[in-house]
Short mmCIF file of C-alpha atoms and ligand atoms in Angstrom, two decimals:
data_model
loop_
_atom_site.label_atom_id
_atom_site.label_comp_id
_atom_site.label_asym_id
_atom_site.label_seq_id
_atom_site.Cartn_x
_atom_site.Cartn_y
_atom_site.Cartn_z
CA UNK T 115 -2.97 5.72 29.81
CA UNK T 116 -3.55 8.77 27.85
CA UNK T 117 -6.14 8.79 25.25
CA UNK T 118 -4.05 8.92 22.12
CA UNK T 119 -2.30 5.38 23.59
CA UNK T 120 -5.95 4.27 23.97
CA UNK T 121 -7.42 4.99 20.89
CA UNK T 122 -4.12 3.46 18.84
CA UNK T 123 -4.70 -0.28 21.13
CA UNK T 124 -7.62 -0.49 19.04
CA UNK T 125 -7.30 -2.52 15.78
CA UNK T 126 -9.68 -2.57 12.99
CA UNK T 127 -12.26 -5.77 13.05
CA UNK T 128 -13.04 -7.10 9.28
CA UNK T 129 -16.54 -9.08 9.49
CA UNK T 130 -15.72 -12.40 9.07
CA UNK T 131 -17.73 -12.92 5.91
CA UNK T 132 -16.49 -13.98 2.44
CA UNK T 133 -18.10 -11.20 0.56
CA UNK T 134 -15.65 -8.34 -0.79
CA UNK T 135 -18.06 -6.05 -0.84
CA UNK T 136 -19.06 -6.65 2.98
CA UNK T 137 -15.34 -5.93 3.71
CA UNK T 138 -14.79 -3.02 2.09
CA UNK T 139 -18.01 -1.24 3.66
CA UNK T 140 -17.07 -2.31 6.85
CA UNK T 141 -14.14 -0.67 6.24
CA UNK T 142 -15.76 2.60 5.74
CA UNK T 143 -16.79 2.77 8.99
CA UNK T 144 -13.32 2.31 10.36
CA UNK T 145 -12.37 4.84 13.64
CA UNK T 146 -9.51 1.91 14.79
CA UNK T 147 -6.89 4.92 14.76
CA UNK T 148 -7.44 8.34 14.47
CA UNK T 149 -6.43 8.82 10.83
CA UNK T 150 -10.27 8.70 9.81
CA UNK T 151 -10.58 12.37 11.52
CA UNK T 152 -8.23 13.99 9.15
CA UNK T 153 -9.09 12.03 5.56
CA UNK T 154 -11.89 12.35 3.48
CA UNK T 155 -12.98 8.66 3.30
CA UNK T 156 -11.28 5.37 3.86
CA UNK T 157 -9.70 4.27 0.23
CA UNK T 158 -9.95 0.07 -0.01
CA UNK T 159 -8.41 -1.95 -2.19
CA UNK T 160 -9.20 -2.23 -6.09
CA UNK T 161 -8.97 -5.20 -8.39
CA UNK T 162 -10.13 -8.54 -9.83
CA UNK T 163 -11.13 -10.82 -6.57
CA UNK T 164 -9.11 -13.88 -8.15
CA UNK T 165 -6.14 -11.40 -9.05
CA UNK T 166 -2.61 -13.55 -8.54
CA UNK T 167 -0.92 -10.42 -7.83
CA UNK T 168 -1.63 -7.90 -5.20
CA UNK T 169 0.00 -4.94 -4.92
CA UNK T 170 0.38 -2.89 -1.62
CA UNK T 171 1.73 0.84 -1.10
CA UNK T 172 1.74 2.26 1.67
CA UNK T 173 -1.63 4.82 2.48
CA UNK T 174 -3.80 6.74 0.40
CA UNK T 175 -2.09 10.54 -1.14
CA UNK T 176 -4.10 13.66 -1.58
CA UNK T 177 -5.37 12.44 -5.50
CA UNK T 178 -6.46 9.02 -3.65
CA UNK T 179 -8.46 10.47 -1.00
CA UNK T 180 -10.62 12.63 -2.98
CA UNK T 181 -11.09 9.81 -5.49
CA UNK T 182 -11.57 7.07 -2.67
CA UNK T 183 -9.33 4.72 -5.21
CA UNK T 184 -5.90 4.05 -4.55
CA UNK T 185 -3.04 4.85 -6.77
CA UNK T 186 -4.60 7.32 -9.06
CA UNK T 187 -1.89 10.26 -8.47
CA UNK T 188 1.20 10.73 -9.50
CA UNK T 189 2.80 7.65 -7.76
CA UNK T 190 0.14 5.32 -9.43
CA UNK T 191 1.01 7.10 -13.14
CA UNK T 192 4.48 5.55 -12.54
CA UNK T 193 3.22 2.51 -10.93
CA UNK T 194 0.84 1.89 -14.68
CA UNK T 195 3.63 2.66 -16.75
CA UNK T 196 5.78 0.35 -15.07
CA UNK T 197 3.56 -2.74 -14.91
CA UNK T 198 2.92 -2.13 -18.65
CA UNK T 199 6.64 -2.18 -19.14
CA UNK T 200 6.40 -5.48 -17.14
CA UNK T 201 3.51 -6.69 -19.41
CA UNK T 202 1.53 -6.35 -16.29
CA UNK T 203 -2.31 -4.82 -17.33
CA UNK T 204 -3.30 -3.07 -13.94
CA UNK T 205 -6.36 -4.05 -14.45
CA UNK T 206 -5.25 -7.65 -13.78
CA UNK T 207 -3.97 -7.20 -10.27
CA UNK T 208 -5.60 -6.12 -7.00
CA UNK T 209 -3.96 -3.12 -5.63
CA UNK T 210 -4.21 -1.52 -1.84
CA UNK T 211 -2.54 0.33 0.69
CA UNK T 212 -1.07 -0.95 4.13
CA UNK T 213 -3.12 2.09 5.56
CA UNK T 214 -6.55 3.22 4.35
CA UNK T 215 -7.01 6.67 5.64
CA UNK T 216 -4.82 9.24 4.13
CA UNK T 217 -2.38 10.87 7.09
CA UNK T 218 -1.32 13.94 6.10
CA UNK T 219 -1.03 17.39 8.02
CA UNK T 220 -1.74 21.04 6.96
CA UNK T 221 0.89 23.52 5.75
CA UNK T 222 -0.81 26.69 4.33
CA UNK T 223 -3.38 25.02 2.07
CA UNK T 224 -1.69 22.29 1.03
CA UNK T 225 -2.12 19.19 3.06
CA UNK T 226 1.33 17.45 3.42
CA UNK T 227 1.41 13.54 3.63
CA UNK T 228 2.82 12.19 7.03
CA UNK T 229 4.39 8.43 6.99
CA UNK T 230 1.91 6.28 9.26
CA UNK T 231 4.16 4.92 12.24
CA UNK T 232 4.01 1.62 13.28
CA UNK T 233 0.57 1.91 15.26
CA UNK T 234 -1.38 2.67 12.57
CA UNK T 235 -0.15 0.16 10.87
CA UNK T 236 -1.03 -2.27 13.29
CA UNK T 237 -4.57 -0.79 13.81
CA UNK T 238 -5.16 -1.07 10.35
CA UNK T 239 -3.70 -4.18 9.23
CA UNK T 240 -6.59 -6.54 10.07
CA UNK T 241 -8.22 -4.45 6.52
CA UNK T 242 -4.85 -6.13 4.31
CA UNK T 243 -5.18 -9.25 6.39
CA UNK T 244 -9.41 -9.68 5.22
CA UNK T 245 -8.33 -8.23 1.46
CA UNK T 246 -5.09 -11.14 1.39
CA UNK T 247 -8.17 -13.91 3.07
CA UNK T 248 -10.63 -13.27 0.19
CA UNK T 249 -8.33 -12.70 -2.59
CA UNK T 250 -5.70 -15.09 -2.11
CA UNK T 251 -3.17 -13.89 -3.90
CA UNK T 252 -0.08 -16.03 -5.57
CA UNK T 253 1.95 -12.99 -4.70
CA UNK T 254 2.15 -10.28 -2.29
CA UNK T 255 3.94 -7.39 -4.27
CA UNK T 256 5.32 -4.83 -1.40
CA UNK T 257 5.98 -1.15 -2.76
CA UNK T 258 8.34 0.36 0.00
CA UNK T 259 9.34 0.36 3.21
CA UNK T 260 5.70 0.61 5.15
CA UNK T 261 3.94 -1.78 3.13
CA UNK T 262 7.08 -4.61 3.66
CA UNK T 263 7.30 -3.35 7.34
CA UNK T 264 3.47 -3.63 7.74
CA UNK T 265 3.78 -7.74 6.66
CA UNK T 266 7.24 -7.78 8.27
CA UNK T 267 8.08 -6.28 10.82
CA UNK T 268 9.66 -2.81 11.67
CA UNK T 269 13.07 -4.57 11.25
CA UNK T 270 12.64 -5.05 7.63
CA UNK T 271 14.85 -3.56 5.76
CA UNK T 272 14.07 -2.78 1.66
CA UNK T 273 17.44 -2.16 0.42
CA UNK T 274 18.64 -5.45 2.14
CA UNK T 275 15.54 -8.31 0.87
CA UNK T 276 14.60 -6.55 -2.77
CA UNK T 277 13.42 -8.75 -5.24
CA UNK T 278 13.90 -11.49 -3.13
CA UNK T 279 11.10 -14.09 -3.24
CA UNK T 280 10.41 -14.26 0.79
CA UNK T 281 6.69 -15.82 2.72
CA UNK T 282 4.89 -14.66 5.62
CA UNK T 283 1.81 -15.82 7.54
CA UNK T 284 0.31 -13.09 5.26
CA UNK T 285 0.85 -14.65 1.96
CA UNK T 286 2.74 -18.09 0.73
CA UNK T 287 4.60 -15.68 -1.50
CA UNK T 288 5.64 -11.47 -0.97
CA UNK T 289 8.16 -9.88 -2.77
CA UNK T 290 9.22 -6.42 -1.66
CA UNK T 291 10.71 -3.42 -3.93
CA UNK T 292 10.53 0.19 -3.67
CA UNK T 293 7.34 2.75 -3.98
CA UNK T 294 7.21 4.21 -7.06
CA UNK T 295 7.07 7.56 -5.87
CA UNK T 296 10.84 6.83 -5.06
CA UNK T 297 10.87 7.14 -8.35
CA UNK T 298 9.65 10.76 -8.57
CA UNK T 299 12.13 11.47 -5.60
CA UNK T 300 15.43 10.89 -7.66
CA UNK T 301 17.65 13.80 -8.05
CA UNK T 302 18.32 13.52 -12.19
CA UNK T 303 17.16 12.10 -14.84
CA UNK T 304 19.76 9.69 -15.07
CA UNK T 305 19.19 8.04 -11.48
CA UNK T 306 15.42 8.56 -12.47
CA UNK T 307 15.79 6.33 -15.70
CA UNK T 308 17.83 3.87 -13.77
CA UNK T 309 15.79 3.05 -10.71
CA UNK T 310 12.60 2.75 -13.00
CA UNK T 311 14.34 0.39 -14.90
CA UNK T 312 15.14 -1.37 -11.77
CA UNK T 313 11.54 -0.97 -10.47
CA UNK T 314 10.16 -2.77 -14.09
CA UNK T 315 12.79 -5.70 -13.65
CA UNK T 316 11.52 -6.49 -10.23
CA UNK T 317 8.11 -6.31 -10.95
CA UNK T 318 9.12 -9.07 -13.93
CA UNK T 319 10.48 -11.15 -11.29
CA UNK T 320 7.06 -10.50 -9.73
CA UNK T 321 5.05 -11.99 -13.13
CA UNK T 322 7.24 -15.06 -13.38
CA UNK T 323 7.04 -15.91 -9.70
CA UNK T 324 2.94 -15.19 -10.11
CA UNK T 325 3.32 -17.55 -12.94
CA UNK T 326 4.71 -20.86 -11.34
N1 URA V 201 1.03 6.11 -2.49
C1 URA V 201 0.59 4.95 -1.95
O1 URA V 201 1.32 4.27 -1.23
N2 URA V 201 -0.64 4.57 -2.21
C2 URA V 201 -1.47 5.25 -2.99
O2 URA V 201 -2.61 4.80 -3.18
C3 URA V 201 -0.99 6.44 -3.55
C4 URA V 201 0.26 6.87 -3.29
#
């Protein structure tokens, strides 16, 4: 087996303690995949412990992995200004990443975020699975393809279940709609405007299913 294949069987292992705090330190130790070589630290979830919403993207960006705090770039700018359009405060859900360590490779001197593939996803997982056990969310919110695929499957398909209220072993309920830095990806501001507006109506699905 060559060592790559070897390090990637690994998975990360979560004490199995009901302390938040114990977690997320844990988790700064994490070497389950190889990702920790590249990042600056591990970035853990964020948010009130009885939140009924959690919301999970899909691996820290460059902002996120100086700051150690996810969603605090560009992508999380959009993701505020959308909950508030939602009447979601951020400050009232729990928000995390399917992956913890930034991926990301160097062009010149910028460094150039990588999508995780579906083994460090894996490896990592066991980190969403301890944040989902001590939160207990109402709702699992999934922002984009590697956050739905990482509860899932790889056969999950974004376009195909949005906005649909679906459950996993995960979480009794997970609803799954695009990243927001989808958002920043549209080619004019008229597809801009309309996908946000798209992105704020699913995350009010997201409230009243929270709500029931
Ligand atoms: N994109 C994500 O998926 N997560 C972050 O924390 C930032 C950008």
């Amino acid at each position: 087996m060559p060592v790559i294949e070897k390090e990637y069987a690994r998975l990360a292992t979560p004490p199995a303690t009901s302390s938040w705090g114990e977690v997320r330190d844990a988790s700064r130790e994490c070497m389950a995949c190889h990702l920790y070589k590249r990042a600056t630290q591990t970035v853990f979830g964020e948010g009130p412990k009885d939140a009924l919403i959690m919301l999970v993207g899909e691996q820290p960006g460059d902002y996120e992995d100086v700051a150690g705090k996810p969603f605090v770039g560009p992508a999380g700018k959009i993701m505020d200004q959308a909950l508030e359009g939602a009447g979601i405060d951020r400050s009232h859900v729990y928000v995390t990443n399917a992956v913890k360590h930034f991926k990301w490779e160097p062009r010149g001197k910028r460094r150039i975020h990588k999508k995780p593939n579906s083994r460090e996803i894996a490896a990592c997982r066991p980190w969403l699975e301890a944040e989902l056990r001590l939160v207990k969310p109402k709702l699992l919110v999934c922002l984009g393809a590697t956050a739905a695929q990482a509860v899932f499957g790889p056969s999950f398909r974004v376009t195909r279940e949005r906005g649909k209220v679906l459950s996993s072993r995960f979480a009794p309920k997970v609803l799954a709609t695009v990243h927001p830095s989808s958002l920043l990806r549209q080619p004019d501001e008229e597809s801009r405007q309309r996908e946000y507006k798209r992105f704020v109506l699913d995350l009010r699905t997201a409230v009243k299913v929270a709500a029931e």
